[in-house]
mmCIF file of C-alpha atoms in Angstrom:
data_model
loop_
_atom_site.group_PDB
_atom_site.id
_atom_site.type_symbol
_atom_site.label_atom_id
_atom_site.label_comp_id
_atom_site.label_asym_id
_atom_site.label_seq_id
_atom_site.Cartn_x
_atom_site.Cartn_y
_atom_site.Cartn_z
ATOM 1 C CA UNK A 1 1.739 35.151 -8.045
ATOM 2 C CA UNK A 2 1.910 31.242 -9.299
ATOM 3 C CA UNK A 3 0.550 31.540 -13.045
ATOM 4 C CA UNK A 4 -1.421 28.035 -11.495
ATOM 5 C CA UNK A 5 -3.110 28.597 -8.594
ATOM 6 C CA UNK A 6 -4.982 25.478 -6.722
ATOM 7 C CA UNK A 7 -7.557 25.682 -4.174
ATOM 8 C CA UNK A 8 -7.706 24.082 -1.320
ATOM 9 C CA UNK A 9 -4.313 23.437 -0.799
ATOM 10 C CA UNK A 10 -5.240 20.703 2.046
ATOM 11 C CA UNK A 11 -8.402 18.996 3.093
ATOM 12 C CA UNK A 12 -9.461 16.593 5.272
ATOM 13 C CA UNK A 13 -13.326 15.565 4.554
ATOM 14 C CA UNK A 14 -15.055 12.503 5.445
ATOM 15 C CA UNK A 15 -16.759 9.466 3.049
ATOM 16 C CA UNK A 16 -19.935 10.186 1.260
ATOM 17 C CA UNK A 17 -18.833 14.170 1.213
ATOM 18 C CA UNK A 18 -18.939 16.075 -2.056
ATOM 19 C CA UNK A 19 -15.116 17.984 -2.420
ATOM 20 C CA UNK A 20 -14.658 20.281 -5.401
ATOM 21 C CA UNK A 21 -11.108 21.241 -5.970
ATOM 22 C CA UNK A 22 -10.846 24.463 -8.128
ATOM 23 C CA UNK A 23 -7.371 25.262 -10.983
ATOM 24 C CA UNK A 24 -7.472 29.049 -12.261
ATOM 25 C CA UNK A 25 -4.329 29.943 -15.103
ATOM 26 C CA UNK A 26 -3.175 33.210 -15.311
ATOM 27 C CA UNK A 27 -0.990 31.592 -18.610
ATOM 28 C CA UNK A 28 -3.461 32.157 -21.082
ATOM 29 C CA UNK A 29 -3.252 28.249 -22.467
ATOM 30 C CA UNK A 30 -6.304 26.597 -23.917
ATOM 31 C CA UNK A 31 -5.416 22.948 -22.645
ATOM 32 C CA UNK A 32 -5.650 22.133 -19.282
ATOM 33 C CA UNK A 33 -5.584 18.878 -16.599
ATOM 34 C CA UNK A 34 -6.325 17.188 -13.635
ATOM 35 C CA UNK A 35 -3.676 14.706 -12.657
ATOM 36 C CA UNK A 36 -3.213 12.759 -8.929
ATOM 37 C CA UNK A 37 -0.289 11.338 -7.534
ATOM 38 C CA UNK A 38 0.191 8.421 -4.966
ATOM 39 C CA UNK A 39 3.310 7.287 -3.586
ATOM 40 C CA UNK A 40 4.832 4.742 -6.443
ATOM 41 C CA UNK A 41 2.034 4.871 -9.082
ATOM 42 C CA UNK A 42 3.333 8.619 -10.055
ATOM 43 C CA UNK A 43 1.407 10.697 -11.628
ATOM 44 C CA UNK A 44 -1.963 9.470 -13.354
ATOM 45 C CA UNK A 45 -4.459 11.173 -15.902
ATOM 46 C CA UNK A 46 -8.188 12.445 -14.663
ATOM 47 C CA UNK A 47 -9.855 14.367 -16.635
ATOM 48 C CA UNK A 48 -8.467 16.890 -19.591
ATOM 49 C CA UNK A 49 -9.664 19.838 -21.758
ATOM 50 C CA UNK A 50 -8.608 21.448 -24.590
ATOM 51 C CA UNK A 51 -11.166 23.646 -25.036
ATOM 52 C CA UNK A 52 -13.600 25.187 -23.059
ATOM 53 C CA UNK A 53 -17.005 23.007 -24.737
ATOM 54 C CA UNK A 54 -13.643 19.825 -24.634
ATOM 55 C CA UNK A 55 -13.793 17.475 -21.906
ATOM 56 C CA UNK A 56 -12.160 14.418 -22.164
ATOM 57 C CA UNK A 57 -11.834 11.086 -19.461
ATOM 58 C CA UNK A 58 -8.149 10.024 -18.839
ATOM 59 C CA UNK A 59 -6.740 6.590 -17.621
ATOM 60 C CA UNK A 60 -8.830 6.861 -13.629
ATOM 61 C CA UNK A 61 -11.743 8.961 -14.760
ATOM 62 C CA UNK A 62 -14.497 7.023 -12.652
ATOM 63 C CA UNK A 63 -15.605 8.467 -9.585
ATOM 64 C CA UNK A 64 -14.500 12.106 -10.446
ATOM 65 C CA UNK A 65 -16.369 14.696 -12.891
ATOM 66 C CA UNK A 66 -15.005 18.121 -13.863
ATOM 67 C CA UNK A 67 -16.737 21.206 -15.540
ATOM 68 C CA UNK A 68 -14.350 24.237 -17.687
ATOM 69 C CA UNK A 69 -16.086 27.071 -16.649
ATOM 70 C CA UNK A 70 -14.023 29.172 -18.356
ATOM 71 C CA UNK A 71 -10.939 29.166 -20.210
ATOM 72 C CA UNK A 72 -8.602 30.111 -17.239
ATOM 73 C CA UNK A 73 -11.031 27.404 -14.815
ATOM 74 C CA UNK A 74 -11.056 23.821 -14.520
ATOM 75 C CA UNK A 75 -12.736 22.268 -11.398
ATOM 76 C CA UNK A 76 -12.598 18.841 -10.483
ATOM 77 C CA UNK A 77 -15.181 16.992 -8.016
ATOM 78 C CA UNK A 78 -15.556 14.200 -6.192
ATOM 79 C CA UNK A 79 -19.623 13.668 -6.053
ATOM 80 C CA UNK A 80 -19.247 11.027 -2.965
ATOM 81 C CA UNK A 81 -15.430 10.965 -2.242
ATOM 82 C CA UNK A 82 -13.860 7.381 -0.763
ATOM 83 C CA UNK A 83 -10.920 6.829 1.216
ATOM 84 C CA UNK A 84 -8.767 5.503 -1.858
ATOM 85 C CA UNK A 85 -9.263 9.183 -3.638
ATOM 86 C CA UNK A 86 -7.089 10.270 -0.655
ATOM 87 C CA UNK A 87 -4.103 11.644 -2.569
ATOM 88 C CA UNK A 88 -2.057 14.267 -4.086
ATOM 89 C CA UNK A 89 -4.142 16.238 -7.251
ATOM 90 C CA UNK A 90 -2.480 18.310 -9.694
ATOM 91 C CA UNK A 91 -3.824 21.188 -11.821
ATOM 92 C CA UNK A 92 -1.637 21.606 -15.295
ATOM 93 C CA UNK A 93 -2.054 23.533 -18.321
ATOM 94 C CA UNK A 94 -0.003 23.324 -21.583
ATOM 95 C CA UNK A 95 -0.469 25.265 -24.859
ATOM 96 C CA UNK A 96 -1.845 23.729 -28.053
ATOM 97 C CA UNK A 97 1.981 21.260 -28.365
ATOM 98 C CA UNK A 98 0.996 20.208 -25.197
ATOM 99 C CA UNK A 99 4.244 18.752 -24.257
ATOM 100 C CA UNK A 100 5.034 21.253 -22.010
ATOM 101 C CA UNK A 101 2.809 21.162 -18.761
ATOM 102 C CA UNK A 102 2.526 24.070 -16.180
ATOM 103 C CA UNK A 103 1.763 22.574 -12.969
ATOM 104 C CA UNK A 104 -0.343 24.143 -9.996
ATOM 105 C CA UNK A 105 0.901 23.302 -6.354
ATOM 106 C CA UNK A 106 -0.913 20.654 -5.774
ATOM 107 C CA UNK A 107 -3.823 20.063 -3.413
ATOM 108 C CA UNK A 108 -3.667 17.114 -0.622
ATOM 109 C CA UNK A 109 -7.017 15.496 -0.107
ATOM 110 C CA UNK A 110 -7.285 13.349 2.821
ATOM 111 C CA UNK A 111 -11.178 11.418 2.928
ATOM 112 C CA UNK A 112 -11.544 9.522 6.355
ATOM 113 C CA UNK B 1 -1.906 2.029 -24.171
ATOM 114 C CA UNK B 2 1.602 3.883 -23.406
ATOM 115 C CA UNK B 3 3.841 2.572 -20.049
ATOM 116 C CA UNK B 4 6.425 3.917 -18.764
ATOM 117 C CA UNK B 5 8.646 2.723 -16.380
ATOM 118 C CA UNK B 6 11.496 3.838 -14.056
ATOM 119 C CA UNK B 7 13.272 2.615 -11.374
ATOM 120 C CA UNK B 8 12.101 4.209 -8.624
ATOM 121 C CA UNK B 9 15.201 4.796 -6.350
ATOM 122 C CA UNK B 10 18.867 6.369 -7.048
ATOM 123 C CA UNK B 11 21.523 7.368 -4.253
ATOM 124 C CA UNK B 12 24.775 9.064 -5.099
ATOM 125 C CA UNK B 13 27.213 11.579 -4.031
ATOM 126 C CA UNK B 14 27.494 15.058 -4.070
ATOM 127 C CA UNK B 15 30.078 15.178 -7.236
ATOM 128 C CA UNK B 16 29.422 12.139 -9.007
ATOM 129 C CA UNK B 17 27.032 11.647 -12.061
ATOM 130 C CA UNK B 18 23.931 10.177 -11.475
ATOM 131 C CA UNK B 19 21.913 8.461 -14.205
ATOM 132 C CA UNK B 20 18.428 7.679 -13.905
ATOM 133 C CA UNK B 21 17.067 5.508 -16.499
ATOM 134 C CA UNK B 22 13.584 5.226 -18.405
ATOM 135 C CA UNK B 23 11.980 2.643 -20.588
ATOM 136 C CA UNK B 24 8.349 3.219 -22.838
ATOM 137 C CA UNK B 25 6.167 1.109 -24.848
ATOM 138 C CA UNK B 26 4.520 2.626 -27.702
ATOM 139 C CA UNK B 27 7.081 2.989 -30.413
ATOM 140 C CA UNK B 28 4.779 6.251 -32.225
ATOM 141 C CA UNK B 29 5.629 7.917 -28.991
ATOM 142 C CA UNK B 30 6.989 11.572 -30.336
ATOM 143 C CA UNK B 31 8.403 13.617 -27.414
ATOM 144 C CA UNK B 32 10.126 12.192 -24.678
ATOM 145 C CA UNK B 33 10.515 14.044 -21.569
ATOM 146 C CA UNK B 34 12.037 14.395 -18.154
ATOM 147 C CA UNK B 35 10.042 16.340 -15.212
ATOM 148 C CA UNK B 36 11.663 17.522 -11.703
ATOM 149 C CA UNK B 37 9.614 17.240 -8.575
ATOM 150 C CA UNK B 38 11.237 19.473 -5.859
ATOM 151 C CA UNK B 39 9.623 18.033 -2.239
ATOM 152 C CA UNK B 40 6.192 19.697 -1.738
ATOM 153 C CA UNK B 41 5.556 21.393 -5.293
ATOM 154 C CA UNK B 42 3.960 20.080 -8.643
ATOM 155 C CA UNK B 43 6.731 19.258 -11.610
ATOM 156 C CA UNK B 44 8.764 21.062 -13.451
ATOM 157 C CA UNK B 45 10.439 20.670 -17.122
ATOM 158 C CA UNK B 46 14.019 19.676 -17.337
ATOM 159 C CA UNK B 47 14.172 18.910 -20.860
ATOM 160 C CA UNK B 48 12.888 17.036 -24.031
ATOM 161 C CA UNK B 49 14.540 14.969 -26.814
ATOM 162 C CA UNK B 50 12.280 14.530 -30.060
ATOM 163 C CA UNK B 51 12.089 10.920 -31.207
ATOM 164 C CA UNK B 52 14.362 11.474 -34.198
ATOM 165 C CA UNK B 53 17.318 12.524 -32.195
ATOM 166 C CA UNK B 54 19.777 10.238 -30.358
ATOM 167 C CA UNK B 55 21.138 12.625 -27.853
ATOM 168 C CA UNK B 56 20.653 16.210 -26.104
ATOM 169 C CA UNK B 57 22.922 17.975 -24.265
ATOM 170 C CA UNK B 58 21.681 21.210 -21.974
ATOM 171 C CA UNK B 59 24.536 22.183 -19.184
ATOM 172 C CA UNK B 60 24.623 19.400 -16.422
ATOM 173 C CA UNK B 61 21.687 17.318 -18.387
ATOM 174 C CA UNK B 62 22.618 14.550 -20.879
ATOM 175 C CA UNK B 63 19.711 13.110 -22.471
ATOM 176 C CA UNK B 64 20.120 9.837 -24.411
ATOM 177 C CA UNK B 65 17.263 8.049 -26.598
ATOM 178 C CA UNK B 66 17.618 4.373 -28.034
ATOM 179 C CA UNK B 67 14.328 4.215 -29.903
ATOM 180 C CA UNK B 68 15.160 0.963 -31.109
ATOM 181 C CA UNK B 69 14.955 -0.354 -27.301
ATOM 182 C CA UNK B 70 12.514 2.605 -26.239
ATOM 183 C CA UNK B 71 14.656 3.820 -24.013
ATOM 184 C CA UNK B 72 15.604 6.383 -22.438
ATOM 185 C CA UNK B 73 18.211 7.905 -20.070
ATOM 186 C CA UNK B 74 19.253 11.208 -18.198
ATOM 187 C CA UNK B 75 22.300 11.777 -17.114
ATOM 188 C CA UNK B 76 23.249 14.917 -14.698
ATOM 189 C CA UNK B 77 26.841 16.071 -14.311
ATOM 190 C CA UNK B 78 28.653 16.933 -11.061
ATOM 191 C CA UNK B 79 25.175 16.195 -8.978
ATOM 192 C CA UNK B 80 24.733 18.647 -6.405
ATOM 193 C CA UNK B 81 22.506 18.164 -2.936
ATOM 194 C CA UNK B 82 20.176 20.496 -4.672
ATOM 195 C CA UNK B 83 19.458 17.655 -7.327
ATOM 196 C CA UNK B 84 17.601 16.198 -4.519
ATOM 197 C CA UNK B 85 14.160 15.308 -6.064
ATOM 198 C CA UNK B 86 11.599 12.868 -7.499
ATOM 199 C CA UNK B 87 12.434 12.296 -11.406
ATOM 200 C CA UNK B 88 9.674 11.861 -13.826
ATOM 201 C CA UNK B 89 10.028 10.391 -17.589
ATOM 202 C CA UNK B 90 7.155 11.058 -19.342
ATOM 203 C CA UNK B 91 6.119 10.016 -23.301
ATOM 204 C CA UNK B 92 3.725 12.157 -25.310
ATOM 205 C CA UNK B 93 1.176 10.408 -26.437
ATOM 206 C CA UNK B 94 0.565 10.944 -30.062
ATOM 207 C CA UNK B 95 -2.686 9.013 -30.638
ATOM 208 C CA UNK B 96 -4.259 11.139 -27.702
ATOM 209 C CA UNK B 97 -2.070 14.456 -27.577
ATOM 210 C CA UNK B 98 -1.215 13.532 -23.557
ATOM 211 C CA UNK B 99 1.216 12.597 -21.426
ATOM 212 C CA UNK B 100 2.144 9.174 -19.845
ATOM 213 C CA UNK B 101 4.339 9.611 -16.468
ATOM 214 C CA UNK B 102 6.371 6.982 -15.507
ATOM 215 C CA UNK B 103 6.508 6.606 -11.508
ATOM 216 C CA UNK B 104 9.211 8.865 -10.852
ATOM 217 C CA UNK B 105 12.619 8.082 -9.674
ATOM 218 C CA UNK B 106 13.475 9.797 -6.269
ATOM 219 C CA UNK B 107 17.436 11.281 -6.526
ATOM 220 C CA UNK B 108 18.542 11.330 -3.063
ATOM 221 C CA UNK B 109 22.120 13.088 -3.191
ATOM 222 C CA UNK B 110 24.547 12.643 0.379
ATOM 223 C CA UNK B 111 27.313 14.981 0.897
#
């Protein structure tokens, strides 16, 4: 089993929908992320923890929210999602030298 | 804040080296790093050079650091088709404890 596990792997939703996309760690790390990638702008910061009561905005913050329910869970969700959040989104977790990131699968949102 | 930037395109042959090249910004930048993207699944570490260090050697992977330019390179020995991937150089950001991706380099390798 994939110590990063991302769910849904694909969706298609529509504007003006509300998408939550869920990360669960199996690695036991206290710092975790929310990163998306678009074809040659790479890989971009959302949201990061680094603690469960932590949440801190990264460089494209606006438009997404996230909640750490738990130290092994870090959802991320799009309240009214756009056709320009169509993209790739990441799940990684790192421990506290947070060089080192774990990444999930990845999870392909298309919004029409 | 940090940038990082990298060309974003590299074709070689199976056999010869490739060497995909990486330039950052912010000079306190600590760790330097280089991330494999294998086609549909998230990144992987390849290796790290600390800032103090010029040069790190691990099997196929030469990393090399000019801090005085910021820049950095990674060289891979004897590239196989299997090298086929997206390249990411990435600097930790000290001020913030994060990482800054560059926009990844695709390797495409032709036998």
């Amino acid at each position: 089993d994939a110590d990063v596990t991302q769910t849904p792997r694909n969706r298609i939703t529509k504007t003006g929908k509300r998408i939550m996309l869920e990360c669960s760690q199996t690695k036991g790390h206290d710092r975790m992320y929310w990163y998306r990638q678009d074809p040659g702008l790479g890989l971009r910061l959302i949201y990061y923890s680094f603690d469960v009561k932590d949440i801190n905005k990264g460089e494209i913050s606006d438009g997404y929210s996230v909640s750490r329910q738990a130290q092994a869970k870090f959802s991320l969700s799009l309240e009214s999602a756009i056709p320009n959040q169509t993209a790739l989104y990441f799940c990684a977790t790192s421990d506290h030298s947070g060089g080192e990131l774990f990444f999930g699968e990845g999870s392909r949102l298309t919004v029409l | 804040g940090e940038d990082v930037e990298q060309s974003l395109f590299l074709s070689v042959r199976e056999g010869d080296s490739s060497v995909i090249n990486c330039t950052y910004t912010d000079s306190s930048s600590t760790y330097l790093y280089w991330y494999k993207q294998e086609p549909g699944a998230g990144l992987q570490l390849l290796t790290y050079i600390f800032s103090n260090m010029d040069m790190k050697q691990d099997q196929r992977l030469t990393v090399l650091l000019n801090k005085r330019d910021k820049h950095l390179s990674l060289r891979i020995a004897d590239t196989q088709t299997g090298d086929s991937a997206i390249y990411f150089c990435a600097a930790m950001n000290s001020g913030y404890s994060t990482l800054t991706f560059g926009k990844g380099t695709m390797l495409l390798v032709s036998p």
